[in-house]
Amino acid sequence: MNPFVFNTTPSIVFRSGAAGQIDRHVGALLGPRVLLVTDPGLRKLGLCDPAVAALRNAGHELAVFDAVEPDPSVATVIAAVQAGIDARVTGVLGFGGGSSLDVAKVAALLLGSDQPLDEAWGVNNAQGPRLPLVLVPTTAGTGSEVTPVAILTVGGDEKRGVSSPVILPDIALLDAELTRGLPPSITAATGVDAMVHAIEAYASASANNNPLSRMLAREALRLLGANIETAVADGADLAAREAMLLGSMLAGQAFANSPVAAVHALAYPVGGIFHIPHGLSNALVLPAVLRFNLPAAAATYAEIAADAFPQLADTPEDSRAEAFVDALKTLIGRLQMPPRLRDVNIPQDALPRMAADAMKQQRLLVNNPRPVTEADALAIYTEAW
């Protein structure tokens, strides 16, 4: 067996309604003055209110930073850090989707350390220490609450990451009640994002691909595949919401240790240049990337096909991987997600620039089962267009 390292969030609270009792679970860790990092939409909807009330009633002071945008910028992180400095905070609470959680991670790092952000980019360059950190996801997709990665937008359209176990939170609190109000389109996009995490983690060419990640990826696919259509069709179904949230977290634990690859690398220019939401960006390139990978990964995809789609268990093994790719494409259609790049108004003449930008994601491309050149990336985009 190859040696490996497996890191994850040390404590996980999974309980519907837990956000309203957050003081009991994390109050002592966060200390008397807490920086809440979230986005204006969640703040307006009142999703944070029970947690805010619970912490304030327990005697905590809260500084609320609610200016996180999709694909958050470095400037947003710096503003969050300044809010934390002004309030002399003792801990950071990230509350929301992947954007808010990623901003909270980096803010906790910069508030607790003298290390400049420019020295923290990349893998294992963030040294810390950081402030105590708790993350509360409100979507079932990113798995950010259990990953050592934060993605920020630099210079307008380039995605850049901080990847280090230092930014894993102390506690992840998962409350499926918070996801019941998600619109069908967001439920679908974040759910497919989680499925991509599991697929890419299982098939990753990383030297750290390991038995724990593969086990978690398969269980994630079982939960996500069995519940995503129910969650999209009936957002109030708490059992489906809980299954999606758990599946997303398990997929997050998997890819946090066996990293994602070309689907994400090619999705980043879609989001960075055209501001397409991350989950949808993944879905737009997913079938074309997996089809490109078939010469190198058919046996691997065949192993997990029936986890997501039990009916594929009866498909002959030599054609099961291709059937898996087809089933994913069909699922994206059933979820009423735009199937092609042109359907989200990406012009064909932008594809060469996107291919060049995708090549900047070498930290991801090295994990792909099949090497990807710039010409390959252009061909994949062309198929997806």
C-alpha positions as a LaTeX table, in Angstrom:
\begin{tabular}{lrrr}
\hline
Residue & $x$ (\AA) & $y$ (\AA) & $z$ (\AA) \\
\hline
Met1 & 0.00 & 0.00 & 0.00 \\
Asn2 & 1.30 & 3.44 & $-0.89$ \\
Pro3 & 1.94 & 5.83 & 2.02 \\
Phe4 & $-0.54$ & 8.69 & 2.37 \\
Val5 & $-1.60$ & 11.55 & 4.62 \\
Phe6 & $-5.25$ & 12.17 & 5.47 \\
Asn7 & $-6.29$ & 15.47 & 7.08 \\
Thr8 & $-9.80$ & 16.65 & 7.85 \\
Thr9 & $-11.77$ & 18.92 & 10.16 \\
Pro10 & $-11.22$ & 17.55 & 13.68 \\
Ser11 & $-14.81$ & 17.97 & 14.87 \\
Ile12 & $-18.06$ & 17.71 & 12.89 \\
Val13 & $-21.51$ & 18.53 & 14.27 \\
Phe14 & $-24.29$ & 17.14 & 12.03 \\
Arg15 & $-27.74$ & 18.01 & 13.33 \\
Ser16 & $-30.76$ & 19.74 & 11.88 \\
Gly17 & $-31.49$ & 22.85 & 13.93 \\
Ala18 & $-27.96$ & 23.06 & 15.31 \\
Ala19 & $-27.41$ & 26.62 & 14.02 \\
Gly20 & $-29.93$ & 27.94 & 16.52 \\
Gln21 & $-27.91$ & 26.36 & 19.33 \\
Ile22 & $-24.52$ & 27.28 & 17.95 \\
Asp23 & $-23.37$ & 28.85 & 21.21 \\
Arg24 & $-23.49$ & 25.43 & 22.90 \\
His25 & $-21.38$ & 23.82 & 20.19 \\
Val26 & $-18.75$ & 26.46 & 19.37 \\
Gly27 & $-19.09$ & 29.42 & 21.73 \\
Ala28 & $-16.22$ & 28.49 & 24.01 \\
Leu29 & $-13.91$ & 27.94 & 21.04 \\
Leu30 & $-14.66$ & 31.25 & 19.30 \\
Gly31 & $-14.25$ & 33.37 & 22.41 \\
Pro32 & $-15.92$ & 36.63 & 23.39 \\
Arg33 & $-15.60$ & 38.57 & 20.11 \\
Val34 & $-16.59$ & 36.82 & 16.88 \\
Leu35 & $-16.24$ & 37.85 & 13.24 \\
Leu36 & $-19.20$ & 36.49 & 11.26 \\
Val37 & $-18.37$ & 36.18 & 7.55 \\
Thr38 & $-21.34$ & 35.76 & 5.21 \\
Asp39 & $-22.97$ & 37.21 & 2.09 \\
Pro40 & $-25.67$ & 39.88 & 1.72 \\
Gly41 & $-28.23$ & 37.44 & 0.32 \\
Leu42 & $-28.10$ & 35.15 & 3.35 \\
Arg43 & $-28.17$ & 38.15 & 5.67 \\
Lys44 & $-31.27$ & 39.51 & 3.94 \\
Leu45 & $-33.00$ & 36.12 & 4.07 \\
Gly46 & $-32.33$ & 35.90 & 7.80 \\
Leu47 & $-30.60$ & 32.53 & 7.66 \\
Cys48 & $-27.89$ & 33.79 & 10.00 \\
Asp49 & $-30.33$ & 35.26 & 12.52 \\
Pro50 & $-30.78$ & 32.22 & 14.80 \\
Ala51 & $-27.01$ & 31.78 & 15.10 \\
Val52 & $-26.45$ & 35.50 & 15.67 \\
Ala53 & $-29.14$ & 35.58 & 18.34 \\
Ala54 & $-27.80$ & 32.46 & 20.07 \\
Leu55 & $-24.27$ & 33.87 & 20.26 \\
Arg56 & $-25.36$ & 37.33 & 21.41 \\
Asn57 & $-27.71$ & 35.87 & 24.03 \\
Ala58 & $-24.77$ & 33.86 & 25.33 \\
Gly59 & $-22.75$ & 37.06 & 25.77 \\
His60 & $-20.62$ & 37.10 & 22.61 \\
Glu61 & $-19.97$ & 40.30 & 20.69 \\
Leu62 & $-20.37$ & 39.93 & 16.92 \\
Ala63 & $-18.78$ & 41.90 & 14.12 \\
Val64 & $-20.76$ & 41.05 & 10.98 \\
Phe65 & $-19.00$ & 41.14 & 7.61 \\
Asp66 & $-21.70$ & 40.41 & 5.02 \\
Ala67 & $-20.10$ & 41.67 & 1.80 \\
Val68 & $-18.88$ & 38.36 & 0.33 \\
Glu69 & $-19.61$ & 38.09 & $-3.38$ \\
Pro70 & $-19.57$ & 35.06 & $-5.71$ \\
Asp71 & $-15.99$ & 34.25 & $-6.75$ \\
Pro72 & $-14.68$ & 36.45 & $-3.91$ \\
Ser73 & $-11.77$ & 38.78 & $-4.56$ \\
Val74 & $-8.64$ & 39.41 & $-2.55$ \\
Ala75 & $-10.03$ & 42.88 & $-1.78$ \\
Thr76 & $-13.02$ & 41.24 & $-0.08$ \\
Val77 & $-10.73$ & 39.18 & 2.14 \\
Ile78 & $-8.72$ & 42.26 & 3.08 \\
Ala79 & $-11.93$ & 44.09 & 3.99 \\
Ala80 & $-13.05$ & 41.16 & 6.16 \\
Val81 & $-9.68$ & 41.12 & 7.90 \\
Gln82 & $-9.93$ & 44.85 & 8.60 \\
Ala83 & $-13.38$ & 44.32 & 10.12 \\
Gly84 & $-11.85$ & 41.67 & 12.36 \\
Ile85 & $-8.96$ & 43.92 & 13.38 \\
Asp86 & $-11.30$ & 46.80 & 14.19 \\
Ala87 & $-13.39$ & 44.55 & 16.45 \\
Arg88 & $-10.35$ & 42.79 & 17.99 \\
Val89 & $-12.03$ & 39.46 & 17.30 \\
Thr90 & $-11.04$ & 36.24 & 19.04 \\
Gly91 & $-12.55$ & 33.85 & 16.51 \\
Val92 & $-14.06$ & 33.61 & 13.01 \\
Leu93 & $-17.41$ & 32.08 & 12.02 \\
Gly94 & $-17.95$ & 31.43 & 8.30 \\
Phe95 & $-21.61$ & 31.07 & 7.38 \\
Gly96 & $-22.81$ & 30.42 & 3.83 \\
Gly97 & $-21.75$ & 28.86 & 0.56 \\
Gly98 & $-18.23$ & 28.12 & $-0.55$ \\
Ser99 & $-17.39$ & 31.78 & $-1.17$ \\
Ser100 & $-18.14$ & 32.83 & 2.40 \\
Leu101 & $-16.38$ & 29.81 & 3.87 \\
Asp102 & $-13.28$ & 30.43 & 1.77 \\
Val103 & $-13.14$ & 34.09 & 2.79 \\
Ala104 & $-13.53$ & 33.05 & 6.43 \\
Lys105 & $-10.64$ & 30.60 & 6.13 \\
Val106 & $-8.21$ & 33.14 & 4.73 \\
Ala107 & $-9.43$ & 35.87 & 7.09 \\
Ala108 & $-8.79$ & 33.60 & 10.08 \\
Leu109 & $-5.30$ & 32.90 & 8.73 \\
Leu110 & $-4.41$ & 36.55 & 8.18 \\
Leu111 & $-5.93$ & 37.68 & 11.50 \\
Gly112 & $-3.96$ & 35.09 & 13.42 \\
Ser113 & $-0.66$ & 35.36 & 11.57 \\
Asp114 & 1.84 & 37.93 & 10.37 \\
Gln115 & 2.28 & 36.00 & 7.11 \\
Pro116 & 1.33 & 38.07 & 4.01 \\
Leu117 & $-1.24$ & 36.56 & 1.68 \\
Asp118 & 1.25 & 36.66 & $-1.21$ \\
Glu119 & 3.38 & 34.13 & 0.70 \\
Ala120 & 0.44 & 31.81 & 1.39 \\
Trp121 & $-0.66$ & 31.05 & $-2.19$ \\
Gly122 & $-0.14$ & 27.48 & $-3.38$ \\
Val123 & 0.19 & 24.18 & $-1.57$ \\
Asn124 & 1.41 & 24.07 & 2.04 \\
Asn125 & 2.74 & 27.62 & 1.99 \\
Ala126 & 0.31 & 28.95 & 4.60 \\
Gln127 & 2.12 & 28.55 & 7.91 \\
Gly128 & $-0.26$ & 30.11 & 10.42 \\
Pro129 & $-1.19$ & 30.27 & 13.17 \\
Arg130 & $-4.78$ & 31.31 & 12.62 \\
Leu131 & $-7.67$ & 32.37 & 14.82 \\
Pro132 & $-10.18$ & 29.73 & 15.98 \\
Leu133 & $-12.42$ & 28.93 & 13.01 \\
Val134 & $-15.91$ & 27.44 & 12.67 \\
Leu135 & $-17.63$ & 26.90 & 9.31 \\
Val136 & $-21.37$ & 26.47 & 8.71 \\
Pro137 & $-22.30$ & 25.53 & 5.12 \\
Thr138 & $-25.65$ & 26.59 & 3.71 \\
Thr139 & $-25.31$ & 24.72 & 0.42 \\
Ala140 & $-24.68$ & 21.03 & $-0.25$ \\
Gly141 & $-21.89$ & 21.29 & $-2.77$ \\
Thr142 & $-18.50$ & 22.77 & $-2.03$ \\
Gly143 & $-17.51$ & 20.68 & 0.99 \\
Ser144 & $-15.41$ & 23.69 & 1.98 \\
Glu145 & $-16.16$ & 23.03 & 5.65 \\
Val146 & $-13.81$ & 20.02 & 5.55 \\
Thr147 & $-11.23$ & 21.08 & 2.97 \\
Pro148 & $-7.87$ & 22.81 & 3.44 \\
Val149 & $-8.41$ & 24.94 & 0.33 \\
Ala150 & $-9.65$ & 28.49 & $-0.26$ \\
Ile151 & $-10.10$ & 29.85 & $-3.79$ \\
Leu152 & $-9.99$ & 33.59 & $-4.47$ \\
Thr153 & $-10.18$ & 35.72 & $-7.61$ \\
Val154 & $-7.05$ & 37.68 & $-8.43$ \\
Gly155 & $-6.74$ & 40.44 & $-11.00$ \\
Gly156 & $-10.33$ & 40.25 & $-12.14$ \\
Asp157 & $-10.53$ & 36.73 & $-13.58$ \\
Glu158 & $-7.70$ & 34.48 & $-12.37$ \\
Lys159 & $-8.54$ & 31.88 & $-9.73$ \\
Arg160 & $-5.80$ & 31.32 & $-7.17$ \\
Gly161 & $-5.78$ & 29.00 & $-4.16$ \\
Val162 & $-4.42$ & 28.75 & $-0.66$ \\
Ser163 & $-4.07$ & 25.06 & 0.20 \\
Ser164 & $-2.84$ & 24.03 & 3.63 \\
Pro165 & $-4.11$ & 21.97 & 6.58 \\
Val166 & $-3.64$ & 25.14 & 8.62 \\
Ile167 & $-6.92$ & 26.54 & 7.23 \\
Leu168 & $-9.00$ & 23.48 & 8.03 \\
Pro169 & $-11.59$ & 24.72 & 10.54 \\
Asp170 & $-11.70$ & 23.54 & 14.14 \\
Ile171 & $-15.38$ & 22.64 & 13.84 \\
Ala172 & $-17.77$ & 22.14 & 10.92 \\
Leu173 & $-21.42$ & 22.55 & 11.88 \\
Leu174 & $-23.85$ & 21.04 & 9.37 \\
Asp175 & $-27.51$ & 21.96 & 9.74 \\
Ala176 & $-29.66$ & 20.76 & 6.83 \\
Glu177 & $-32.46$ & 23.14 & 7.84 \\
Leu178 & $-30.29$ & 25.93 & 6.42 \\
Thr179 & $-30.41$ & 24.35 & 2.95 \\
Arg180 & $-34.19$ & 23.95 & 2.70 \\
Gly181 & $-34.67$ & 27.37 & 1.14 \\
Leu182 & $-32.19$ & 26.86 & $-1.69$ \\
Pro183 & $-33.72$ & 27.40 & $-5.14$ \\
Pro184 & $-33.78$ & 24.36 & $-7.47$ \\
Ser185 & $-31.09$ & 25.79 & $-9.76$ \\
Ile186 & $-28.62$ & 26.27 & $-6.89$ \\
Thr187 & $-29.50$ & 22.88 & $-5.42$ \\
Ala188 & $-28.76$ & 21.27 & $-8.79$ \\
Ala189 & $-25.51$ & 23.13 & $-9.45$ \\
Thr190 & $-24.06$ & 22.59 & $-5.98$ \\
Gly191 & $-25.16$ & 18.95 & $-6.00$ \\
Val192 & $-23.40$ & 18.26 & $-9.30$ \\
Asp193 & $-20.35$ & 20.09 & $-7.93$ \\
Ala194 & $-20.27$ & 17.64 & $-5.02$ \\
Met195 & $-20.57$ & 14.69 & $-7.42$ \\
Val196 & $-17.61$ & 16.06 & $-9.39$ \\
His197 & $-15.59$ & 16.24 & $-6.18$ \\
Ala198 & $-16.26$ & 12.57 & $-5.51$ \\
Ile199 & $-15.56$ & 11.44 & $-9.09$ \\
Glu200 & $-12.32$ & 13.38 & $-9.41$ \\
Ala201 & $-11.11$ & 12.35 & $-5.95$ \\
Tyr202 & $-11.70$ & 8.66 & $-6.73$ \\
Ala203 & $-9.90$ & 8.86 & $-10.09$ \\
Ser204 & $-7.18$ & 11.31 & $-9.03$ \\
Ala205 & $-3.65$ & 10.62 & $-10.24$ \\
Ser206 & $-2.31$ & 12.22 & $-7.04$ \\
Ala207 & 0.26 & 10.18 & $-5.16$ \\
Asn208 & $-1.92$ & 10.78 & $-2.11$ \\
Asn209 & $-4.96$ & 9.01 & $-3.60$ \\
Asn210 & $-5.79$ & 6.72 & $-0.70$ \\
Pro211 & $-8.26$ & 4.12 & 0.58 \\
Leu212 & $-10.05$ & 6.57 & 2.90 \\
Ser213 & $-10.69$ & 9.08 & 0.12 \\
Arg214 & $-11.91$ & 6.37 & $-2.23$ \\
Met215 & $-14.27$ & 4.96 & 0.40 \\
Leu216 & $-15.66$ & 8.42 & 1.17 \\
Ala217 & $-16.05$ & 9.25 & $-2.52$ \\
Arg218 & $-18.12$ & 6.15 & $-3.18$ \\
Glu219 & $-20.44$ & 6.75 & $-0.22$ \\
Ala220 & $-20.79$ & 10.37 & $-1.32$ \\
Leu221 & $-21.85$ & 9.27 & $-4.81$ \\
Arg222 & $-24.41$ & 6.87 & $-3.34$ \\
Leu223 & $-25.98$ & 9.62 & $-1.24$ \\
Leu224 & $-25.83$ & 12.31 & $-3.92$ \\
Gly225 & $-27.00$ & 10.14 & $-6.80$ \\
Ala226 & $-29.96$ & 8.83 & $-4.83$ \\
Asn227 & $-31.14$ & 12.22 & $-3.55$ \\
Ile228 & $-30.21$ & 15.04 & $-5.91$ \\
Glu229 & $-33.34$ & 14.87 & $-8.04$ \\
Thr230 & $-35.59$ & 14.71 & $-4.98$ \\
Ala231 & $-33.84$ & 17.68 & $-3.40$ \\
Val232 & $-34.21$ & 19.70 & $-6.60$ \\
Ala233 & $-37.88$ & 18.76 & $-7.10$ \\
Asp234 & $-38.91$ & 19.15 & $-3.45$ \\
Gly235 & $-36.60$ & 21.49 & $-1.59$ \\
Ala236 & $-38.54$ & 21.01 & 1.66 \\
Asp237 & $-37.70$ & 17.28 & 1.85 \\
Leu238 & $-35.47$ & 17.31 & 4.91 \\
Ala239 & $-34.30$ & 13.70 & 4.50 \\
Ala240 & $-33.06$ & 14.46 & 0.98 \\
Arg241 & $-31.46$ & 17.70 & 2.17 \\
Glu242 & $-29.65$ & 15.86 & 4.97 \\
Ala243 & $-28.40$ & 13.20 & 2.55 \\
Met244 & $-27.14$ & 15.88 & 0.14 \\
Leu245 & $-25.37$ & 17.79 & 2.92 \\
Leu246 & $-23.71$ & 14.64 & 4.23 \\
Gly247 & $-22.76$ & 13.52 & 0.72 \\
Ser248 & $-21.24$ & 16.91 & 0.00 \\
Met249 & $-19.18$ & 16.76 & 3.18 \\
Leu250 & $-17.93$ & 13.22 & 2.46 \\
Ala251 & $-16.95$ & 14.27 & $-1.07$ \\
Gly252 & $-15.16$ & 17.25 & 0.46 \\
Gln253 & $-13.18$ & 15.00 & 2.78 \\
Ala254 & $-12.29$ & 12.82 & $-0.20$ \\
Phe255 & $-10.99$ & 15.53 & $-2.52$ \\
Ala256 & $-9.31$ & 17.41 & 0.32 \\
Asn257 & $-6.85$ & 14.52 & 0.43 \\
Ser258 & $-7.02$ & 13.11 & $-3.10$ \\
Pro259 & $-7.22$ & 16.32 & $-5.12$ \\
Val260 & $-9.49$ & 17.20 & $-8.03$ \\
Ala261 & $-8.24$ & 17.51 & $-11.57$ \\
Ala262 & $-9.17$ & 18.65 & $-15.10$ \\
Val263 & $-12.89$ & 19.21 & $-14.58$ \\
His264 & $-12.10$ & 21.89 & $-12.03$ \\
Ala265 & $-9.12$ & 23.22 & $-13.97$ \\
Leu266 & $-11.29$ & 23.79 & $-17.04$ \\
Ala267 & $-14.22$ & 25.08 & $-14.98$ \\
Tyr268 & $-12.19$ & 27.90 & $-13.42$ \\
Pro269 & $-11.87$ & 29.97 & $-16.62$ \\
Val270 & $-15.62$ & 29.55 & $-17.20$ \\
Gly271 & $-16.30$ & 31.10 & $-13.81$ \\
Gly272 & $-13.37$ & 33.51 & $-13.74$ \\
Ile273 & $-13.92$ & 35.08 & $-17.16$ \\
Phe274 & $-17.71$ & 34.79 & $-17.55$ \\
His275 & $-18.78$ & 34.72 & $-13.88$ \\
Ile276 & $-20.72$ & 31.49 & $-14.25$ \\
Pro277 & $-21.38$ & 29.91 & $-10.81$ \\
His278 & $-18.79$ & 27.30 & $-9.90$ \\
Gly279 & $-21.13$ & 24.30 & $-9.76$ \\
Leu280 & $-22.62$ & 25.10 & $-13.13$ \\
Ser281 & $-19.13$ & 25.68 & $-14.58$ \\
Asn282 & $-18.19$ & 22.16 & $-13.51$ \\
Ala283 & $-21.36$ & 20.68 & $-15.00$ \\
Leu284 & $-20.77$ & 22.41 & $-18.34$ \\
Val285 & $-17.38$ & 20.74 & $-18.88$ \\
Leu286 & $-17.92$ & 17.50 & $-16.92$ \\
Pro287 & $-19.10$ & 15.12 & $-19.68$ \\
Ala288 & $-16.46$ & 16.31 & $-22.17$ \\
Val289 & $-13.61$ & 16.00 & $-19.66$ \\
Leu290 & $-14.66$ & 12.52 & $-18.54$ \\
Arg291 & $-15.01$ & 11.41 & $-22.14$ \\
Phe292 & $-11.49$ & 12.71 & $-22.81$ \\
Asn293 & $-10.26$ & 10.70 & $-19.80$ \\
Leu294 & $-11.86$ & 7.40 & $-20.86$ \\
Pro295 & $-8.71$ & 5.96 & $-22.53$ \\
Ala296 & $-6.91$ & 6.24 & $-19.17$ \\
Ala297 & $-9.73$ & 6.00 & $-16.63$ \\
Ala298 & $-12.44$ & 3.70 & $-18.04$ \\
Ala299 & $-11.81$ & 0.96 & $-15.48$ \\
Thr300 & $-11.88$ & 3.49 & $-12.65$ \\
Tyr301 & $-15.12$ & 5.11 & $-13.78$ \\
Ala302 & $-16.67$ & 1.66 & $-14.23$ \\
Glu303 & $-15.97$ & 0.93 & $-10.55$ \\
Ile304 & $-18.04$ & 3.90 & $-9.33$ \\
Ala305 & $-20.73$ & 4.06 & $-12.02$ \\
Ala306 & $-23.30$ & 2.04 & $-10.11$ \\
Asp307 & $-22.69$ & 4.02 & $-6.91$ \\
Ala308 & $-24.23$ & 7.10 & $-8.50$ \\
Phe309 & $-26.55$ & 5.24 & $-10.87$ \\
Pro310 & $-27.51$ & 1.79 & $-9.49$ \\
Gln311 & $-29.13$ & 0.78 & $-12.78$ \\
Leu312 & $-25.65$ & 0.70 & $-14.38$ \\
Ala313 & $-24.74$ & $-2.38$ & $-12.32$ \\
Asp314 & $-26.29$ & $-4.45$ & $-15.11$ \\
Thr315 & $-24.30$ & $-2.73$ & $-17.85$ \\
Pro316 & $-21.38$ & $-4.82$ & $-19.19$ \\
Glu317 & $-18.15$ & $-3.75$ & $-17.55$ \\
Asp318 & $-16.44$ & $-2.87$ & $-20.83$ \\
Ser319 & $-19.12$ & $-0.28$ & $-21.65$ \\
Arg320 & $-20.05$ & 0.82 & $-18.12$ \\
Ala321 & $-17.68$ & 3.81 & $-18.01$ \\
Glu322 & $-19.11$ & 5.30 & $-21.19$ \\
Ala323 & $-22.61$ & 4.66 & $-19.88$ \\
Phe324 & $-21.58$ & 6.49 & $-16.68$ \\
Val325 & $-20.59$ & 9.59 & $-18.68$ \\
Asp326 & $-23.85$ & 9.41 & $-20.62$ \\
Ala327 & $-25.85$ & 9.06 & $-17.40$ \\
Leu328 & $-24.18$ & 12.15 & $-15.93$ \\
Lys329 & $-24.99$ & 14.13 & $-19.08$ \\
Thr330 & $-28.59$ & 12.92 & $-18.93$ \\
Leu331 & $-28.83$ & 13.83 & $-15.23$ \\
Ile332 & $-27.63$ & 17.37 & $-15.96$ \\
Gly333 & $-30.43$ & 17.64 & $-18.53$ \\
Arg334 & $-33.06$ & 16.27 & $-16.15$ \\
Leu335 & $-31.97$ & 18.84 & $-13.57$ \\
Gln336 & $-32.68$ & 21.51 & $-16.21$ \\
Met337 & $-29.15$ & 22.88 & $-16.13$ \\
Pro338 & $-27.78$ & 24.51 & $-19.29$ \\
Pro339 & $-25.98$ & 21.68 & $-21.12$ \\
Arg340 & $-23.52$ & 23.61 & $-23.31$ \\
Leu341 & $-21.15$ & 26.55 & $-23.01$ \\
Arg342 & $-23.07$ & 28.40 & $-25.72$ \\
Asp343 & $-26.21$ & 28.13 & $-23.59$ \\
Val344 & $-24.63$ & 30.45 & $-21.00$ \\
Asn345 & $-23.58$ & 32.94 & $-23.69$ \\
Ile346 & $-19.93$ & 31.98 & $-23.95$ \\
Pro347 & $-18.80$ & 32.84 & $-27.50$ \\
Gln348 & $-16.85$ & 30.30 & $-29.50$ \\
Asp349 & $-14.00$ & 32.73 & $-30.09$ \\
Ala350 & $-13.36$ & 32.80 & $-26.32$ \\
Leu351 & $-12.40$ & 29.12 & $-26.21$ \\
Pro352 & $-8.68$ & 29.61 & $-27.04$ \\
Arg353 & $-8.30$ & 32.13 & $-24.22$ \\
Met354 & $-10.07$ & 29.75 & $-21.84$ \\
Ala355 & $-7.75$ & 26.92 & $-22.87$ \\
Ala356 & $-4.71$ & 29.08 & $-22.20$ \\
Asp357 & $-6.09$ & 30.11 & $-18.80$ \\
Ala358 & $-6.83$ & 26.50 & $-17.88$ \\
Met359 & $-3.14$ & 25.70 & $-18.31$ \\
Lys360 & $-2.42$ & 27.98 & $-15.33$ \\
Gln361 & $-4.14$ & 25.39 & $-13.11$ \\
Gln362 & $-1.23$ & 22.96 & $-13.10$ \\
Arg363 & $-1.77$ & 22.17 & $-9.41$ \\
Leu364 & $-5.03$ & 20.52 & $-10.58$ \\
Leu365 & $-4.05$ & 19.23 & $-14.01$ \\
Val366 & $-1.25$ & 17.11 & $-12.53$ \\
Asn367 & $-3.97$ & 15.05 & $-10.82$ \\
Asn368 & $-5.84$ & 14.21 & $-14.02$ \\
Pro369 & $-5.79$ & 10.54 & $-15.06$ \\
Arg370 & $-4.75$ & 11.61 & $-18.57$ \\
Pro371 & $-2.31$ & 14.47 & $-19.32$ \\
Val372 & $-3.99$ & 17.60 & $-20.70$ \\
Thr373 & $-2.24$ & 19.91 & $-23.16$ \\
Glu374 & $-3.52$ & 23.32 & $-24.22$ \\
Ala375 & $-4.66$ & 21.75 & $-27.50$ \\
Asp376 & $-6.53$ & 19.08 & $-25.51$ \\
Ala377 & $-8.19$ & 21.75 & $-23.37$ \\
Leu378 & $-9.33$ & 23.58 & $-26.49$ \\
Ala379 & $-10.74$ & 20.36 & $-27.93$ \\
Ile380 & $-12.61$ & 19.67 & $-24.70$ \\
Tyr381 & $-14.06$ & 23.19 & $-24.64$ \\
Thr382 & $-15.03$ & 22.81 & $-28.29$ \\
Glu383 & $-16.92$ & 19.60 & $-27.53$ \\
Ala384 & $-18.61$ & 21.28 & $-24.58$ \\
Trp385 & $-19.54$ & 24.34 & $-26.66$ \\
\hline
\end{tabular}
